[in-house]
Short mmCIF file of C-alpha atoms in Angstrom, two decimals:
data_model
loop_
_atom_site.label_atom_id
_atom_site.label_comp_id
_atom_site.label_asym_id
_atom_site.label_seq_id
_atom_site.Cartn_x
_atom_site.Cartn_y
_atom_site.Cartn_z
CA MET D 1 167.65 5.40 38.47
CA GLN D 2 166.25 6.78 35.24
CA PHE D 3 163.38 9.27 35.04
CA PRO D 4 160.78 8.49 32.41
CA ARG D 5 161.32 10.41 29.19
CA LEU D 6 158.76 13.19 28.65
CA PRO D 7 156.91 13.29 25.37
CA GLU D 8 158.32 15.81 22.89
CA TRP D 9 155.00 17.67 22.59
CA LEU D 10 155.03 18.35 26.33
CA THR D 11 158.60 19.69 26.18
CA TYR D 12 157.87 21.95 23.22
CA GLY D 13 154.62 23.09 24.82
CA ALA D 14 156.45 24.11 28.01
CA VAL D 15 159.03 26.08 26.01
CA VAL D 16 156.32 27.92 24.01
CA ALA D 17 154.39 28.73 27.20
CA ALA D 18 157.53 30.14 28.80
CA ILE D 19 158.16 32.37 25.77
CA VAL D 20 154.55 33.61 25.75
CA PHE D 21 154.58 34.44 29.49
CA ALA D 22 157.90 36.26 29.10
CA ALA D 23 156.53 38.33 26.20
CA LEU D 24 153.33 39.23 28.04
CA GLY D 25 155.30 40.21 31.11
CA ARG D 26 157.25 42.80 29.10
CA ARG D 27 154.16 44.30 27.42
CA GLU D 28 153.24 47.85 28.52
CA ASN D 29 150.02 48.00 30.55
CA ALA D 30 148.31 51.31 29.82
CA ASP D 31 144.76 50.31 30.68
CA ALA D 32 142.58 53.13 32.01
CA PRO D 33 141.38 52.86 35.61
CA GLU D 34 137.83 51.78 36.29
CA ALA D 35 135.19 54.39 35.58
CA PRO D 36 133.89 56.20 38.68
CA PRO D 37 130.50 55.05 39.95
CA PRO D 38 127.51 56.93 38.53
CA PRO D 39 126.37 59.90 40.64
CA SER D 40 123.76 59.25 43.25
CA ARG D 41 120.18 60.43 42.75
CA GLU D 42 120.85 63.23 45.23
CA GLU D 43 124.10 64.39 43.63
CA GLY D 44 123.04 64.31 39.99
CA ALA D 45 124.96 65.33 36.87
CA LEU D 46 127.13 68.42 36.55
CA LEU D 47 125.23 71.61 35.76
CA ALA D 48 125.40 72.34 32.02
CA PRO D 49 126.41 75.79 30.68
CA VAL D 50 123.91 78.39 29.50
CA THR D 51 122.20 77.50 26.22
CA ALA D 52 119.55 79.05 23.97
CA PHE D 53 117.26 76.12 24.82
CA ASP D 54 116.93 76.87 28.54
CA ARG D 55 113.28 77.08 29.60
CA THR D 56 111.93 80.64 29.80
CA ILE D 57 109.53 81.86 32.49
CA ILE D 58 108.19 85.29 33.50
CA ILE D 59 108.44 86.47 37.12
CA LYS D 60 107.38 89.70 38.81
CA ALA D 61 109.88 90.58 41.55
CA GLY D 62 109.69 93.11 44.35
CA GLY D 63 106.70 94.92 45.75
CA GLY D 64 104.30 97.31 44.16
CA GLU D 65 105.09 100.78 42.92
CA ALA D 66 104.37 102.29 46.35
CA GLY D 67 106.13 101.68 49.62
CA PRO D 68 109.80 101.16 50.50
CA ALA D 69 111.67 98.19 49.06
CA MET D 70 113.17 95.77 51.58
CA GLY D 71 115.46 92.85 51.00
CA THR D 72 118.62 91.11 52.11
CA ALA D 73 122.32 91.79 51.54
CA PHE D 74 125.45 89.88 52.53
CA SER D 75 129.09 90.76 53.05
CA ILE D 76 131.76 89.83 50.52
CA GLY D 77 134.48 92.09 51.96
CA ASP D 78 135.21 92.88 55.60
CA LYS D 79 135.88 96.54 54.72
CA GLY D 80 132.29 97.17 53.73
CA VAL D 81 131.47 95.48 50.41
CA TRP D 82 128.07 93.83 50.01
CA LEU D 83 125.99 92.03 47.39
CA THR D 84 122.23 92.21 47.01
CA ALA D 85 119.54 92.04 44.32
CA ARG D 86 119.51 95.18 42.18
CA HIS D 87 115.71 95.42 42.04
CA VAL D 88 115.66 95.84 45.85
CA VAL D 89 117.71 99.06 45.73
CA ALA D 90 117.04 100.34 42.19
CA GLY D 91 115.66 103.87 42.28
CA CYS D 92 116.46 104.34 46.00
CA ALA D 93 117.66 107.84 46.93
CA ARG D 94 119.15 106.45 50.15
CA ILE D 95 120.05 102.86 50.94
CA ALA D 96 120.65 101.53 54.44
CA LEU D 97 121.78 98.26 55.96
CA ILE D 98 119.88 97.64 59.20
CA GLU D 99 122.27 97.02 62.11
CA ALA D 100 119.65 97.01 64.89
CA PRO D 101 116.04 98.20 65.32
CA GLY D 102 116.04 101.91 64.49
CA ARG D 103 119.71 101.98 63.50
CA GLY D 104 121.31 101.49 60.09
CA ALA D 105 124.41 102.21 58.05
CA LEU D 106 124.10 104.21 54.84
CA ALA D 107 125.29 102.37 51.75
CA ARG D 108 126.49 103.57 48.36
CA LEU D 109 125.42 101.73 45.21
CA ALA D 110 128.14 100.86 42.71
CA PRO D 111 127.30 101.95 39.14
CA GLU D 112 126.48 99.35 36.49
CA PRO D 113 129.14 99.67 33.74
CA ALA D 114 129.52 97.58 30.59
CA PRO D 115 130.28 93.85 31.04
CA LEU D 116 133.80 92.41 30.93
CA SER D 117 132.81 89.09 29.37
CA SER D 118 130.33 87.81 26.84
CA SER D 119 128.93 85.21 29.25
CA VAL D 120 126.78 87.82 31.04
CA PRO D 121 125.59 90.62 28.72
CA ALA D 122 125.29 94.22 29.86
CA ALA D 123 122.34 95.04 32.12
CA SER D 124 121.29 91.40 32.27
CA THR D 125 122.01 90.52 35.88
CA ASP D 126 119.88 91.52 38.86
CA LEU D 127 122.90 92.13 41.08
CA ALA D 128 124.07 95.22 42.94
CA VAL D 129 127.31 95.90 44.80
CA LEU D 130 127.02 98.15 47.86
CA PHE D 131 129.71 99.95 49.86
CA THR D 132 129.55 101.00 53.52
CA GLU D 133 131.93 102.54 56.02
CA GLY D 134 133.18 99.44 57.83
CA GLY D 135 131.75 96.00 57.35
CA ALA D 136 131.35 92.44 58.56
CA PRO D 137 133.34 89.23 57.92
CA ALA D 138 132.92 88.14 54.31
CA LEU D 139 131.06 85.08 53.13
CA PRO D 140 133.22 82.87 50.87
CA LEU D 141 132.33 82.69 47.20
CA LEU D 142 132.28 79.31 45.46
CA ARG D 143 135.93 78.28 45.49
CA SER D 144 136.19 75.14 43.35
CA GLY D 145 134.22 72.57 41.40
CA GLY D 146 130.92 72.88 39.60
CA LEU D 147 127.32 72.60 40.74
CA ARG D 148 125.39 69.36 40.38
CA ILE D 149 121.72 68.80 39.66
CA GLY D 150 119.98 67.95 42.92
CA GLU D 151 122.57 69.81 45.01
CA ARG D 152 121.14 71.51 48.08
CA SER D 153 121.17 75.26 48.73
CA PHE D 154 120.42 77.32 51.84
CA HIS D 155 119.06 80.89 51.73
CA PRO D 156 119.37 82.89 54.99
CA GLY D 157 117.76 86.32 55.00
CA PHE D 158 114.72 88.38 55.93
CA PRO D 159 111.62 86.99 54.21
CA GLN D 160 108.51 89.08 54.88
CA GLY D 161 110.72 91.57 56.74
CA GLY D 162 111.75 89.16 59.51
CA PRO D 163 114.51 86.60 60.05
CA GLY D 164 113.99 83.37 58.13
CA GLU D 165 115.59 80.89 55.76
CA THR D 166 114.77 78.31 53.12
CA THR D 167 116.48 75.34 51.51
CA GLY D 168 116.17 74.01 47.97
CA ARG D 169 117.40 71.49 45.41
CA LEU D 170 119.02 72.54 42.13
CA LEU D 171 116.85 71.83 39.08
CA GLY D 172 119.04 73.45 36.41
CA ARG D 173 119.37 76.63 34.39
CA GLN D 174 116.44 78.68 33.15
CA THR D 175 115.91 81.97 31.33
CA LEU D 176 114.00 84.43 33.51
CA VAL D 177 112.07 87.46 32.29
CA LEU D 178 112.14 89.60 35.43
CA ARG D 179 109.55 92.35 35.80
CA ALA D 180 110.58 94.63 38.65
CA ARG D 181 110.38 98.35 39.25
CA GLY D 182 113.39 100.55 38.66
CA LEU D 183 115.55 98.02 36.83
CA PRO D 184 117.79 99.60 34.18
CA GLY D 185 118.18 97.98 30.80
CA ARG D 186 114.74 96.41 30.74
CA ALA D 187 113.49 94.75 27.59
CA PRO D 188 109.92 95.63 26.53
CA GLY D 189 108.56 92.57 28.33
CA GLY D 190 110.97 92.66 31.26
CA ARG D 191 114.63 92.10 32.02
CA VAL D 192 116.04 88.83 30.63
CA GLU D 193 118.38 86.85 32.90
CA HIS D 194 120.05 83.46 32.86
CA VAL D 195 119.41 82.01 36.32
CA LEU D 196 119.55 78.87 38.41
CA ALA D 197 116.22 77.31 39.42
CA TRP D 198 115.86 75.55 42.78
CA ALA D 199 112.93 73.50 44.05
CA GLU D 200 112.03 74.70 47.53
CA ALA D 201 112.48 71.81 49.98
CA GLY D 202 112.02 73.46 53.37
CA ARG D 203 111.77 76.74 55.26
CA THR D 204 111.59 78.28 58.72
CA ASN D 205 108.85 76.77 60.86
CA GLY D 206 105.79 79.03 60.83
CA LEU D 207 106.86 80.92 57.70
CA HIS D 208 103.98 80.80 55.21
CA GLY D 209 103.23 82.56 51.97
CA ASP D 210 105.63 84.34 49.67
CA LEU D 211 109.29 85.05 50.42
CA SER D 212 109.33 88.80 49.69
CA GLY D 213 112.30 90.26 51.52
CA LEU D 214 114.52 87.28 50.75
CA SER D 215 115.67 88.92 47.50
CA GLY D 216 119.42 89.55 47.74
CA ALA D 217 120.04 86.68 50.16
CA PRO D 218 123.02 84.41 49.51
CA ALA D 219 122.43 80.91 48.23
CA LEU D 220 124.93 78.79 50.17
CA ASP D 221 126.05 75.25 49.36
CA SER D 222 126.67 72.60 51.99
CA HIS D 223 130.22 73.97 52.51
CA GLY D 224 128.93 77.46 53.27
CA ASP D 225 130.14 78.92 49.94
CA VAL D 226 128.01 81.42 48.02
CA VAL D 227 126.78 79.85 44.76
CA GLY D 228 124.22 82.51 43.85
CA VAL D 229 122.14 85.50 44.94
CA THR D 230 118.41 85.00 45.50
CA ILE D 231 116.42 87.23 43.13
CA ALA D 232 112.90 85.81 42.70
CA GLN D 233 110.36 83.19 43.73
CA ALA D 234 107.48 81.40 42.03
CA PRO D 235 105.26 80.34 44.97
CA ARG D 236 102.83 78.25 42.91
CA ARG D 237 105.68 76.34 41.31
CA GLY D 238 107.59 76.04 44.58
CA ARG D 239 110.66 77.54 42.88
CA ILE D 240 113.41 79.88 44.03
CA TYR D 241 115.60 81.62 41.44
CA THR D 242 119.16 82.79 41.94
CA THR D 243 121.94 84.27 39.87
CA SER D 244 124.77 81.96 38.83
CA PRO D 245 128.35 81.93 40.21
CA GLU D 246 129.53 83.33 36.85
CA ALA D 247 127.17 86.31 37.18
CA ILE D 248 128.58 87.09 40.64
CA ARG D 249 132.14 87.02 39.34
CA ASP D 250 131.24 89.33 36.43
CA ALA D 251 129.39 91.78 38.71
CA LEU D 252 132.43 92.05 41.00
CA LEU D 253 134.78 92.53 38.05
CA ARG D 254 132.57 95.27 36.63
CA ALA D 255 132.55 97.01 40.01
CA HIS D 256 136.35 96.58 40.31
CA VAL D 257 135.91 94.66 43.54
CA THR D 258 138.17 91.87 44.76
CA PRO D 259 136.40 89.70 47.37
CA GLY D 260 138.02 89.88 50.76
CA PRO D 261 139.49 86.85 52.54
CA ALA D 262 136.72 84.78 54.06
CA PRO D 263 136.99 82.51 57.08
CA LEU D 264 136.13 78.87 56.64
CA SER D 265 132.45 78.26 57.15
CA GLU D 266 131.01 75.33 59.02
CA PRO D 267 129.24 72.67 56.95
CA ILE D 268 125.51 73.34 56.55
CA THR D 269 122.91 70.59 56.77
CA VAL D 270 119.13 70.37 56.97
CA GLU D 271 119.55 69.85 60.72
CA ASN D 272 121.58 73.00 61.42
CA TYR D 273 120.77 75.51 58.67
CA GLY D 274 118.42 77.49 60.92
CA ARG D 275 121.13 77.87 63.56
CA VAL D 276 123.75 78.79 60.94
CA ALA D 277 121.39 81.40 59.46
CA ASP D 278 120.80 82.93 62.91
CA SER D 279 124.56 83.14 63.44
CA LEU D 280 125.11 84.87 60.07
CA ARG D 281 122.42 87.44 60.84
CA ARG D 282 123.71 88.00 64.37
CA ASP D 283 127.23 88.68 63.03
CA LEU D 284 125.73 90.99 60.35
CA ARG D 285 127.32 88.90 57.61
CA VAL D 286 123.73 88.72 56.34
CA ALA D 287 121.81 91.96 56.89
CA GLN D 288 118.51 93.55 56.01
CA VAL D 289 118.69 96.25 53.32
CA THR D 290 116.06 98.92 52.69
CA CYS D 291 115.32 102.27 51.07
CA VAL D 292 115.08 105.03 53.67
CA ALA D 293 113.51 108.47 53.64
CA TRP D 294 115.90 110.26 56.00
#
C-alpha cells in the first residue's frame, strides 16, 4: 500500500516551522512581570519628600501667655524616655507626667542641640524628649515602608484636658509657620516646620471644639506604629498637623536616645481605636504632661 506523496511545499513548510519553533524555544525570556495594580483611592500614592513648593500655612499653637500648658506625651523607652510637643513644655520650670489624679512624675527636658542631618534644620522641629525615673512600655516607631496619601492615622491623648482621640487621613506635606509661646529658634513670623497634614475624619463621641491638649500625642498608623507627633490643629480647615517620621528620628539622634524595644501592637481600625486609646492611657504608654508649680 502506498501513501500519497505530499507536495514539496508542504514538506519544506513543515521543516521551516520546526526550525522556527526550535529557535524560539531557545530564546531567553527576560520579560518584566506585569505591573502592580494602581493603588486604591483609599491607599493613594507614596508620600513625596519635602520640597520648596509645599503649601505654607500659619498656625497658633498652645494656650495664651497665662496659665499652665497641658498636653500629651508617649513612651518610646521603657526606662523612662518620652516624646511630646516642645511648645507644651517650653519655658516650664517643672514638668510632670500625670500618673493619677493628684499624682505625677517629674520629668527632665533634653536640651536641643544642633541637628545631625540636613533634612531637619536646627530648631525647626516642635519635638521634645523627656526623661523620667522609670517608665512605661514603649510605643513602636514606624518600622518599614513609606506613608501613602489617604492613609489613616489615630491620635490618642488628652484633648481639652480629658481622655479622647481622633482619626484622620493623610493629605500630604505642608510647611507650617508655628506661633507658640516659649519656642526657641523662632523666626520673626513664627517657627517654620515641615509637617504632615491630616484631614480629621472622626473623634471621640461628645468631643466638640478645638483639640487643645492633644499636642504631643502620637499619630499611629493602622499597625500601631508611631508615624508622627501631633503638634497643631486648624479647626476651621478640619486639619491636624504632625511631625514627620524623619523629624522623630532626628530628634532622638540629637538627644542621643535609642528607642527601646517595643511590643507588637494590635491593629487599629475605626471600630476599635477608642478602645485601643483607652488601653494606651491606662497603661501610661500615653500620658498627660503639664507644667507644675510645686
